[in-house]
mmCIF file of C-alpha atoms in Angstrom:
data_model
loop_
_atom_site.group_PDB
_atom_site.id
_atom_site.type_symbol
_atom_site.label_atom_id
_atom_site.label_comp_id
_atom_site.label_asym_id
_atom_site.label_seq_id
_atom_site.Cartn_x
_atom_site.Cartn_y
_atom_site.Cartn_z
ATOM 1 C CA MET A 176 -16.191 -31.311 -7.630
ATOM 2 C CA ILE A 177 -16.352 -30.580 -3.859
ATOM 3 C CA LYS A 178 -13.073 -29.576 -2.340
ATOM 4 C CA ARG A 179 -10.989 -30.018 1.314
ATOM 5 C CA VAL A 180 -10.252 -27.113 3.240
ATOM 6 C CA SER A 181 -7.835 -27.211 6.117
ATOM 7 C CA VAL A 182 -9.266 -24.503 8.880
ATOM 8 C CA PHE A 183 -6.726 -24.208 11.759
ATOM 9 C CA ALA A 184 -8.317 -22.123 14.319
ATOM 10 C CA THR A 185 -6.507 -19.485 16.905
ATOM 11 C CA GLY A 186 -9.283 -17.166 18.755
ATOM 12 C CA GLY A 187 -9.669 -14.162 18.697
ATOM 13 C CA THR A 188 -12.460 -11.481 17.740
ATOM 14 C CA ILE A 189 -14.117 -14.118 15.390
ATOM 15 C CA ALA A 190 -14.561 -16.256 17.710
ATOM 16 C CA GLY A 191 -15.752 -14.700 20.452
ATOM 17 C CA ILE A 192 -18.212 -13.838 22.730
ATOM 18 C CA ALA A 193 -20.355 -10.729 24.594
ATOM 19 C CA GLY A 194 -22.714 -11.853 26.242
ATOM 20 C CA SER A 195 -25.239 -9.378 24.963
ATOM 21 C CA ALA A 196 -26.213 -8.533 20.991
ATOM 22 C CA ILE A 197 -24.753 -4.433 21.567
ATOM 23 C CA ALA A 198 -22.231 -4.821 24.400
ATOM 24 C CA ARG A 199 -18.901 -2.908 23.246
ATOM 25 C CA ASP A 200 -17.026 -5.135 26.058
ATOM 26 C CA TYR A 201 -16.703 -9.078 24.671
ATOM 27 C CA ARG A 202 -14.384 -11.988 25.241
ATOM 28 C CA ALA A 203 -12.510 -12.852 22.515
ATOM 29 C CA GLY A 204 -11.185 -16.343 21.776
ATOM 30 C CA GLN A 205 -14.719 -18.652 23.195
ATOM 31 C CA ILE A 206 -15.575 -20.608 20.980
ATOM 32 C CA ARG A 207 -14.074 -23.784 19.521
ATOM 33 C CA ILE A 208 -13.340 -24.319 15.787
ATOM 34 C CA GLU A 209 -15.443 -27.639 15.875
ATOM 35 C CA ASP A 210 -18.592 -24.961 17.418
ATOM 36 C CA TYR A 211 -17.847 -23.448 14.519
ATOM 37 C CA LEU A 212 -17.765 -25.338 11.630
ATOM 38 C CA GLU A 213 -20.633 -26.935 13.273
ATOM 39 C CA GLN A 214 -22.648 -23.343 12.661
ATOM 40 C CA ALA A 215 -20.422 -22.886 9.169
ATOM 41 C CA GLY A 216 -22.096 -25.939 7.894
ATOM 42 C CA GLY A 217 -25.589 -24.406 8.147
ATOM 43 C CA LEU A 218 -23.890 -22.131 4.904
ATOM 44 C CA GLY A 219 -24.318 -24.042 2.132
ATOM 45 C CA LEU A 220 -20.546 -24.156 1.637
ATOM 46 C CA GLU A 221 -19.440 -26.103 -0.988
ATOM 47 C CA ALA A 222 -16.360 -26.859 0.298
ATOM 48 C CA GLU A 223 -15.711 -30.169 2.791
ATOM 49 C CA LEU A 224 -14.054 -28.707 6.187
ATOM 50 C CA SER A 225 -11.725 -29.639 8.733
ATOM 51 C CA GLY A 226 -10.493 -27.823 11.795
ATOM 52 C CA ARG A 227 -8.064 -27.983 14.009
ATOM 53 C CA GLN A 228 -7.703 -25.655 17.538
ATOM 54 C CA ILE A 229 -4.422 -24.493 17.145
ATOM 55 C CA ALA A 230 -4.915 -21.915 20.178
ATOM 56 C CA ASN A 231 -8.148 -19.254 21.254
ATOM 57 C CA ILE A 232 -6.296 -16.179 22.494
ATOM 58 C CA ASP A 233 -6.979 -12.718 21.719
ATOM 59 C CA SER A 234 -3.727 -11.646 18.716
ATOM 60 C CA ALA A 235 -2.432 -9.208 20.855
ATOM 61 C CA ASP A 236 -0.834 -12.267 22.792
ATOM 62 C CA MET A 237 -0.262 -13.585 19.806
ATOM 63 C CA GLY A 238 3.386 -14.354 19.156
ATOM 64 C CA PRO A 239 6.497 -17.525 18.209
ATOM 65 C CA ALA A 240 4.850 -19.736 20.412
ATOM 66 C CA VAL A 241 1.191 -19.811 19.006
ATOM 67 C CA TRP A 242 3.616 -19.569 15.539
ATOM 68 C CA SER A 243 5.588 -22.579 16.479
ATOM 69 C CA ASP A 244 2.410 -24.336 16.390
ATOM 70 C CA LEU A 245 0.590 -22.951 13.741
ATOM 71 C CA HIS A 246 3.209 -23.677 10.957
ATOM 72 C CA PRO A 247 4.563 -27.303 10.382
ATOM 73 C CA ALA A 248 -0.272 -27.310 10.949
ATOM 74 C CA ILE A 249 -0.291 -25.412 7.917
ATOM 75 C CA MET A 250 2.874 -26.934 6.269
ATOM 76 C CA GLY A 251 1.286 -30.635 6.529
ATOM 77 C CA ALA A 252 -2.211 -29.521 5.457
ATOM 78 C CA LEU A 253 -0.350 -27.887 2.041
ATOM 79 C CA ALA A 254 2.048 -31.414 1.768
ATOM 80 C CA ASP A 255 -1.517 -33.655 2.007
ATOM 81 C CA GLY A 256 -3.218 -34.087 -1.987
ATOM 82 C CA ASN A 257 -6.444 -34.377 -0.069
ATOM 83 C CA CYS A 258 -6.175 -31.427 0.609
ATOM 84 C CA ASP A 259 -6.696 -28.094 -1.400
ATOM 85 C CA GLY A 260 -6.893 -25.259 0.427
ATOM 86 C CA VAL A 261 -5.438 -24.014 3.887
ATOM 87 C CA ILE A 262 -8.260 -20.824 6.084
ATOM 88 C CA VAL A 263 -6.733 -19.608 9.303
ATOM 89 C CA THR A 264 -9.319 -17.556 11.476
ATOM 90 C CA HIS A 265 -7.120 -15.112 13.540
ATOM 91 C CA GLY A 266 -7.874 -12.101 15.861
ATOM 92 C CA THR A 267 -7.737 -8.613 13.845
ATOM 93 C CA ASP A 268 -4.968 -6.648 15.630
ATOM 94 C CA THR A 269 -2.353 -8.949 15.037
ATOM 95 C CA LEU A 270 -3.419 -10.427 12.107
ATOM 96 C CA GLU A 271 -1.571 -8.909 9.907
ATOM 97 C CA GLU A 272 2.045 -9.973 11.099
ATOM 98 C CA THR A 273 1.061 -13.473 11.266
ATOM 99 C CA ALA A 274 -0.104 -13.848 7.921
ATOM 100 C CA PHE A 275 2.861 -11.838 6.405
ATOM 101 C CA LEU A 276 5.206 -14.107 8.547
ATOM 102 C CA LEU A 277 3.193 -17.235 6.669
ATOM 103 C CA ASP A 278 3.822 -15.551 3.445
ATOM 104 C CA LEU A 279 6.959 -15.224 3.675
ATOM 105 C CA THR A 280 7.245 -19.220 4.876
ATOM 106 C CA LEU A 281 5.041 -20.913 3.156
ATOM 107 C CA PRO A 282 5.453 -22.062 -0.515
ATOM 108 C CA ALA A 283 2.361 -20.982 -2.721
ATOM 109 C CA THR A 284 1.505 -23.982 -3.731
ATOM 110 C CA LYS A 285 -1.643 -24.064 -2.427
ATOM 111 C CA PRO A 286 -4.622 -21.246 -0.934
ATOM 112 C CA VAL A 287 -3.881 -20.003 2.238
ATOM 113 C CA VAL A 288 -5.927 -17.796 3.764
ATOM 114 C CA VAL A 289 -6.104 -15.781 7.000
ATOM 115 C CA VAL A 290 -9.733 -13.865 8.274
ATOM 116 C CA GLY A 291 -11.320 -12.772 11.582
ATOM 117 C CA ALA A 292 -14.310 -10.486 11.745
ATOM 118 C CA MET A 293 -14.806 -6.818 14.093
ATOM 119 C CA ARG A 294 -17.829 -7.927 16.135
ATOM 120 C CA PRO A 295 -17.810 -10.860 17.815
ATOM 121 C CA ALA A 296 -20.393 -13.655 17.357
ATOM 122 C CA ASP A 297 -23.147 -13.081 18.988
ATOM 123 C CA ALA A 298 -22.951 -9.172 18.171
ATOM 124 C CA VAL A 299 -25.429 -8.089 16.157
ATOM 125 C CA GLY A 300 -24.740 -7.785 12.648
ATOM 126 C CA TYR A 301 -21.937 -10.499 13.080
ATOM 127 C CA ASP A 302 -19.757 -9.589 10.545
ATOM 128 C CA GLY A 303 -17.444 -12.940 10.696
ATOM 129 C CA LEU A 304 -19.441 -15.129 9.199
ATOM 130 C CA ARG A 305 -19.695 -13.571 6.064
ATOM 131 C CA ASN A 306 -16.327 -13.124 6.256
ATOM 132 C CA PHE A 307 -15.423 -17.059 6.904
ATOM 133 C CA ALA A 308 -17.782 -18.121 3.993
ATOM 134 C CA ASN A 309 -15.606 -15.338 1.519
ATOM 135 C CA ALA A 310 -12.825 -16.949 2.717
ATOM 136 C CA VAL A 311 -14.169 -19.754 1.708
ATOM 137 C CA ARG A 312 -14.907 -19.592 -1.404
ATOM 138 C CA VAL A 313 -11.612 -17.775 -2.317
ATOM 139 C CA ALA A 314 -10.012 -20.991 -0.218
ATOM 140 C CA CYS A 315 -11.117 -23.078 -2.977
ATOM 141 C CA ASP A 316 -10.298 -21.359 -6.092
ATOM 142 C CA SER A 317 -7.368 -22.869 -8.021
ATOM 143 C CA GLU A 318 -6.878 -19.372 -8.864
ATOM 144 C CA ALA A 319 -5.942 -18.275 -5.673
ATOM 145 C CA ALA A 320 -2.267 -20.229 -5.488
ATOM 146 C CA GLY A 321 0.453 -18.209 -6.967
ATOM 147 C CA ARG A 322 -0.429 -15.625 -4.761
ATOM 148 C CA GLY A 323 1.510 -15.873 -1.708
ATOM 149 C CA VAL A 324 -0.967 -16.135 1.526
ATOM 150 C CA LEU A 325 -4.515 -13.797 1.420
ATOM 151 C CA VAL A 326 -6.706 -11.820 3.712
ATOM 152 C CA VAL A 327 -9.945 -11.482 4.062
ATOM 153 C CA MET A 328 -12.012 -8.994 4.650
ATOM 154 C CA GLY A 329 -15.175 -6.407 4.436
ATOM 155 C CA ASP A 330 -15.559 -8.308 1.010
ATOM 156 C CA ARG A 331 -11.960 -8.102 0.156
ATOM 157 C CA VAL A 332 -8.964 -9.725 -0.829
ATOM 158 C CA PHE A 333 -5.819 -8.462 0.363
ATOM 159 C CA ALA A 334 -2.872 -9.409 -0.553
ATOM 160 C CA ALA A 335 -0.393 -10.723 2.774
ATOM 161 C CA ARG A 336 2.203 -8.291 2.252
ATOM 162 C CA ASP A 337 0.237 -4.932 1.355
ATOM 163 C CA VAL A 338 -2.704 -5.054 4.011
ATOM 164 C CA ARG A 339 -3.077 -3.314 7.187
ATOM 165 C CA LYS A 340 -5.604 -2.547 10.224
ATOM 166 C CA VAL A 341 -6.572 0.866 10.256
ATOM 167 C CA ARG A 342 -9.390 1.048 12.229
ATOM 168 C CA THR A 343 -10.034 0.111 15.372
ATOM 169 C CA ARG A 344 -14.015 -1.095 15.083
ATOM 170 C CA GLU A 345 -15.405 -0.364 11.598
ATOM 171 C CA VAL A 346 -15.973 -4.030 9.662
ATOM 172 C CA ASP A 347 -14.022 -2.317 6.935
ATOM 173 C CA ALA A 348 -10.760 -1.825 9.398
ATOM 174 C CA PHE A 349 -8.818 -3.126 6.623
ATOM 175 C CA ARG A 350 -6.558 -1.153 3.514
ATOM 176 C CA GLY A 351 -3.713 -2.536 1.340
ATOM 177 C CA PHE A 352 -0.703 -0.492 0.662
ATOM 178 C CA PRO A 353 0.868 -0.007 -1.960
ATOM 179 C CA ARG A 354 -2.012 -1.804 -3.184
ATOM 180 C CA GLU A 355 -5.060 -2.070 -2.488
ATOM 181 C CA SER A 356 -7.100 -5.033 -2.286
ATOM 182 C CA VAL A 357 -5.918 -8.240 -4.897
ATOM 183 C CA GLY A 358 -9.976 -9.129 -4.716
ATOM 184 C CA LEU A 359 -13.271 -8.286 -4.467
ATOM 185 C CA VAL A 360 -15.782 -11.068 -3.001
ATOM 186 C CA THR A 361 -19.043 -12.710 -1.545
ATOM 187 C CA PRO A 362 -20.145 -15.820 -0.879
ATOM 188 C CA ALA A 363 -21.268 -16.000 -4.210
ATOM 189 C CA SER A 364 -18.369 -14.669 -6.447
ATOM 190 C CA LEU A 365 -15.043 -14.043 -6.859
ATOM 191 C CA ASP A 366 -13.062 -11.580 -8.538
ATOM 192 C CA TRP A 367 -9.416 -11.406 -9.083
ATOM 193 C CA PHE A 368 -7.672 -8.002 -9.861
ATOM 194 C CA GLY A 369 -4.736 -9.158 -12.111
ATOM 195 C CA ALA A 370 -3.307 -12.687 -12.857
ATOM 196 C CA PRO A 371 -1.247 -15.176 -9.858
ATOM 197 C CA TRP A 372 2.273 -12.458 -9.108
ATOM 198 C CA ARG A 373 4.255 -15.504 -7.237
ATOM 199 C CA SER A 374 6.796 -16.561 -10.079
ATOM 200 C CA ASP A 375 8.351 -18.780 -7.097
ATOM 201 C CA VAL A 376 6.627 -21.059 -5.489
ATOM 202 C CA GLU A 377 9.057 -21.824 -2.376
ATOM 203 C CA ALA A 378 8.865 -20.754 0.272
ATOM 204 C CA ARG A 379 11.460 -17.296 0.497
ATOM 205 C CA LEU A 380 12.489 -17.625 4.317
ATOM 206 C CA GLU A 381 12.517 -20.763 6.266
ATOM 207 C CA TRP A 382 10.291 -20.983 9.233
ATOM 208 C CA HIS A 383 12.647 -20.838 12.209
ATOM 209 C CA ASP A 384 11.328 -21.360 15.856
ATOM 210 C CA ASP A 385 14.239 -18.927 17.556
ATOM 211 C CA LEU A 386 13.384 -15.885 15.886
ATOM 212 C CA PRO A 387 15.783 -13.228 17.206
ATOM 213 C CA ASP A 388 14.779 -9.586 19.603
ATOM 214 C CA VAL A 389 13.807 -7.128 17.293
ATOM 215 C CA PRO A 390 11.848 -4.734 19.546
ATOM 216 C CA ILE A 391 10.420 -1.748 16.949
ATOM 217 C CA LEU A 392 11.246 1.742 18.741
ATOM 218 C CA TYR A 393 8.507 4.412 18.587
ATOM 219 C CA VAL A 394 9.703 7.708 17.539
ATOM 220 C CA TYR A 395 8.157 10.852 19.290
ATOM 221 C CA ALA A 396 8.824 15.336 18.550
ATOM 222 C CA GLY A 397 11.735 15.508 21.845
ATOM 223 C CA MET A 398 12.614 12.403 21.775
ATOM 224 C CA ARG A 399 15.818 11.039 23.386
ATOM 225 C CA PRO A 400 18.598 8.731 23.223
ATOM 226 C CA ASP A 401 18.633 7.254 26.344
ATOM 227 C CA ALA A 402 15.361 5.640 24.952
ATOM 228 C CA LEU A 403 17.059 3.304 23.879
ATOM 229 C CA ALA A 404 18.490 2.024 26.640
ATOM 230 C CA CYS A 405 15.345 -0.019 27.697
ATOM 231 C CA MET A 406 14.615 -1.614 24.481
ATOM 232 C CA ILE A 407 18.365 -3.129 23.414
ATOM 233 C CA GLY A 408 19.600 -5.888 25.631
ATOM 234 C CA ASP A 409 22.025 -8.588 25.033
ATOM 235 C CA SER A 410 20.093 -10.481 23.206
ATOM 236 C CA THR A 411 18.855 -8.141 20.246
ATOM 237 C CA ARG A 412 20.086 -8.412 16.489
ATOM 238 C CA GLY A 413 18.114 -5.541 15.067
ATOM 239 C CA ILE A 414 15.490 -2.842 16.172
ATOM 240 C CA VAL A 415 12.864 -1.271 13.387
ATOM 241 C CA VAL A 416 12.736 2.944 14.308
ATOM 242 C CA ALA A 417 8.613 3.726 13.180
ATOM 243 C CA GLY A 418 10.421 6.999 12.079
ATOM 244 C CA VAL A 419 8.470 10.390 11.614
ATOM 245 C CA GLY A 420 7.589 11.650 8.696
ATOM 246 C CA GLU A 421 9.818 9.194 6.007
ATOM 247 C CA GLY A 422 11.528 6.941 8.475
ATOM 248 C CA ASN A 423 13.071 10.070 10.618
ATOM 249 C CA MET A 424 13.819 10.707 14.073
ATOM 250 C CA PRO A 425 15.495 13.378 16.581
ATOM 251 C CA GLU A 426 19.140 13.741 15.417
ATOM 252 C CA PRO A 427 20.747 12.963 19.461
ATOM 253 C CA VAL A 428 18.899 9.489 18.173
ATOM 254 C CA ARG A 429 20.314 9.041 15.236
ATOM 255 C CA GLN A 430 23.986 9.317 16.697
ATOM 256 C CA GLU A 431 23.315 6.913 18.910
ATOM 257 C CA LEU A 432 21.182 4.316 16.184
ATOM 258 C CA VAL A 433 24.599 5.027 14.285
ATOM 259 C CA ARG A 434 27.046 3.803 16.943
ATOM 260 C CA LEU A 435 24.851 0.317 17.514
ATOM 261 C CA ALA A 436 24.830 -0.251 14.088
ATOM 262 C CA ARG A 437 28.352 -0.318 14.211
ATOM 263 C CA LYS A 438 28.474 -2.583 16.582
ATOM 264 C CA GLY A 439 26.777 -4.624 14.401
ATOM 265 C CA LEU A 440 23.091 -3.995 15.357
ATOM 266 C CA VAL A 441 20.274 -3.923 12.237
ATOM 267 C CA VAL A 442 19.071 -0.652 12.120
ATOM 268 C CA VAL A 443 15.627 -0.170 9.752
ATOM 269 C CA ARG A 444 13.914 2.714 8.750
ATOM 270 C CA ALA A 445 9.962 2.621 8.857
ATOM 271 C CA SER A 446 7.752 5.417 8.939
ATOM 272 C CA ARG A 447 4.898 5.973 11.829
ATOM 273 C CA THR A 448 2.236 6.676 8.793
ATOM 274 C CA ASP A 449 -0.389 4.522 8.223
ATOM 275 C CA GLU A 450 0.395 4.487 3.748
ATOM 276 C CA SER A 451 4.321 5.063 4.643
ATOM 277 C CA LEU A 452 6.787 4.650 1.640
ATOM 278 C CA VAL A 453 10.120 5.102 3.511
ATOM 279 C CA ASP A 454 13.304 5.119 0.110
ATOM 280 C CA ARG A 455 16.683 5.158 1.076
ATOM 281 C CA GLU A 456 18.897 7.846 2.182
ATOM 282 C CA PRO A 457 22.663 9.342 0.847
ATOM 283 C CA GLU A 458 23.008 8.835 4.246
ATOM 284 C CA ASP A 459 21.832 5.192 5.083
ATOM 285 C CA ASP A 460 24.911 3.749 3.983
ATOM 286 C CA GLU A 461 27.201 5.782 6.144
ATOM 287 C CA ASN A 462 25.073 5.385 8.931
ATOM 288 C CA GLY A 463 24.738 1.471 8.485
ATOM 289 C CA PHE A 464 20.364 1.813 7.959
ATOM 290 C CA VAL A 465 18.346 -0.187 5.788
ATOM 291 C CA ALA A 466 15.076 1.571 4.577
ATOM 292 C CA ALA A 467 12.231 0.137 4.819
ATOM 293 C CA ARG A 468 10.281 0.657 1.564
ATOM 294 C CA ALA A 469 6.502 -0.625 2.216
ATOM 295 C CA LEU A 470 6.742 -2.144 4.812
ATOM 296 C CA GLY A 471 5.324 -0.006 8.726
ATOM 297 C CA PRO A 472 7.120 -0.876 10.947
ATOM 298 C CA ALA A 473 4.486 -4.162 12.172
ATOM 299 C CA LYS A 474 5.665 -6.310 8.999
ATOM 300 C CA ALA A 475 9.485 -4.846 9.147
ATOM 301 C CA ARG A 476 9.984 -6.009 12.328
ATOM 302 C CA ILE A 477 8.529 -9.700 10.733
ATOM 303 C CA LEU A 478 11.035 -9.783 7.804
ATOM 304 C CA LEU A 479 14.346 -8.149 9.880
ATOM 305 C CA MET A 480 13.338 -11.228 12.025
ATOM 306 C CA LEU A 481 13.101 -13.785 9.528
ATOM 307 C CA LEU A 482 16.339 -12.645 8.256
ATOM 308 C CA VAL A 483 18.317 -11.831 11.115
ATOM 309 C CA ALA A 484 17.266 -15.762 12.228
ATOM 310 C CA ASN A 485 17.968 -17.511 8.412
ATOM 311 C CA GLY A 486 21.835 -16.115 9.251
ATOM 312 C CA ILE A 487 21.553 -12.893 6.912
ATOM 313 C CA THR A 488 22.571 -9.529 8.660
ATOM 314 C CA ASP A 489 24.777 -7.750 6.342
ATOM 315 C CA PRO A 490 22.912 -4.208 5.254
ATOM 316 C CA ALA A 491 22.927 -4.421 1.704
ATOM 317 C CA ALA A 492 21.306 -8.107 1.149
ATOM 318 C CA ILE A 493 18.719 -6.375 4.501
ATOM 319 C CA GLN A 494 17.668 -4.148 1.933
ATOM 320 C CA ALA A 495 18.113 -6.637 -0.933
ATOM 321 C CA ALA A 496 15.407 -8.502 0.541
ATOM 322 C CA PHE A 497 13.096 -5.442 1.283
ATOM 323 C CA ASP A 498 13.698 -3.977 -2.092
ATOM 324 C CA ASN A 499 12.209 -7.258 -2.561
ATOM 325 C CA ARG A 500 9.492 -7.980 -0.005
#
């Protein structure tokens, strides 16, 4: 039976054009989804694909304005009995953030796959069509349901909560932490590592268009507490600290964050290291801080924004959400 897959395009390198097969520079988000699906139609994919253009941008410009169009579009597709799965084409720079946001706010009833490319469409060795063909195979697989939002890059399937971009150029630019890939995929095969893990098929958090202001503070040697002043305004509801080591920061910075936490600002300690696990420390209770656990700063920000938007501001409740991410 031919599966029907809805494809929502947002631009990125997968839809980029360089104008030369060997050029280094290119423009992201140049190919429309109709043209892309026409090209993909020549691959012999065993799926009926329909497309909708949500945006056509460099993913460095991704944010709430596009998310507010993308989220209801996917919800509509998931509610459609004629849709078996969803694919989102996306630039790689912020792919992990969009994927995690969708993972938190979508039901896990049907496969949802986010896919991108590291090379533009007219470059020698373009990886986008292979990644897209792999994404179609995953979106058509009934065992992909119940695993939350998935990311397909470089013949690997990653869980949205684990995936991270770790390289700037290579086609194998993505890794997973603390779990590596959860499956291996080619256009002709798909192998899963373990059974679906989502026992809660409903969305874990309600989507809100009005996401709060939550900046990320990148900690560095010799940092002064006045670095916080330009980041925190009247509308700021929380802050994620990309700390050194296991979420650490200079003592004067810590003292200023304690002061802000006692005034109601939610402070989450994450780490600027790549494979970061930040556990709670005894001082966190006294300071009023939250430990990001296995989430890096970018994803910690996504989770914190959604929690605050849903009215969850108590540090203990926020810590429980990070523990159960």
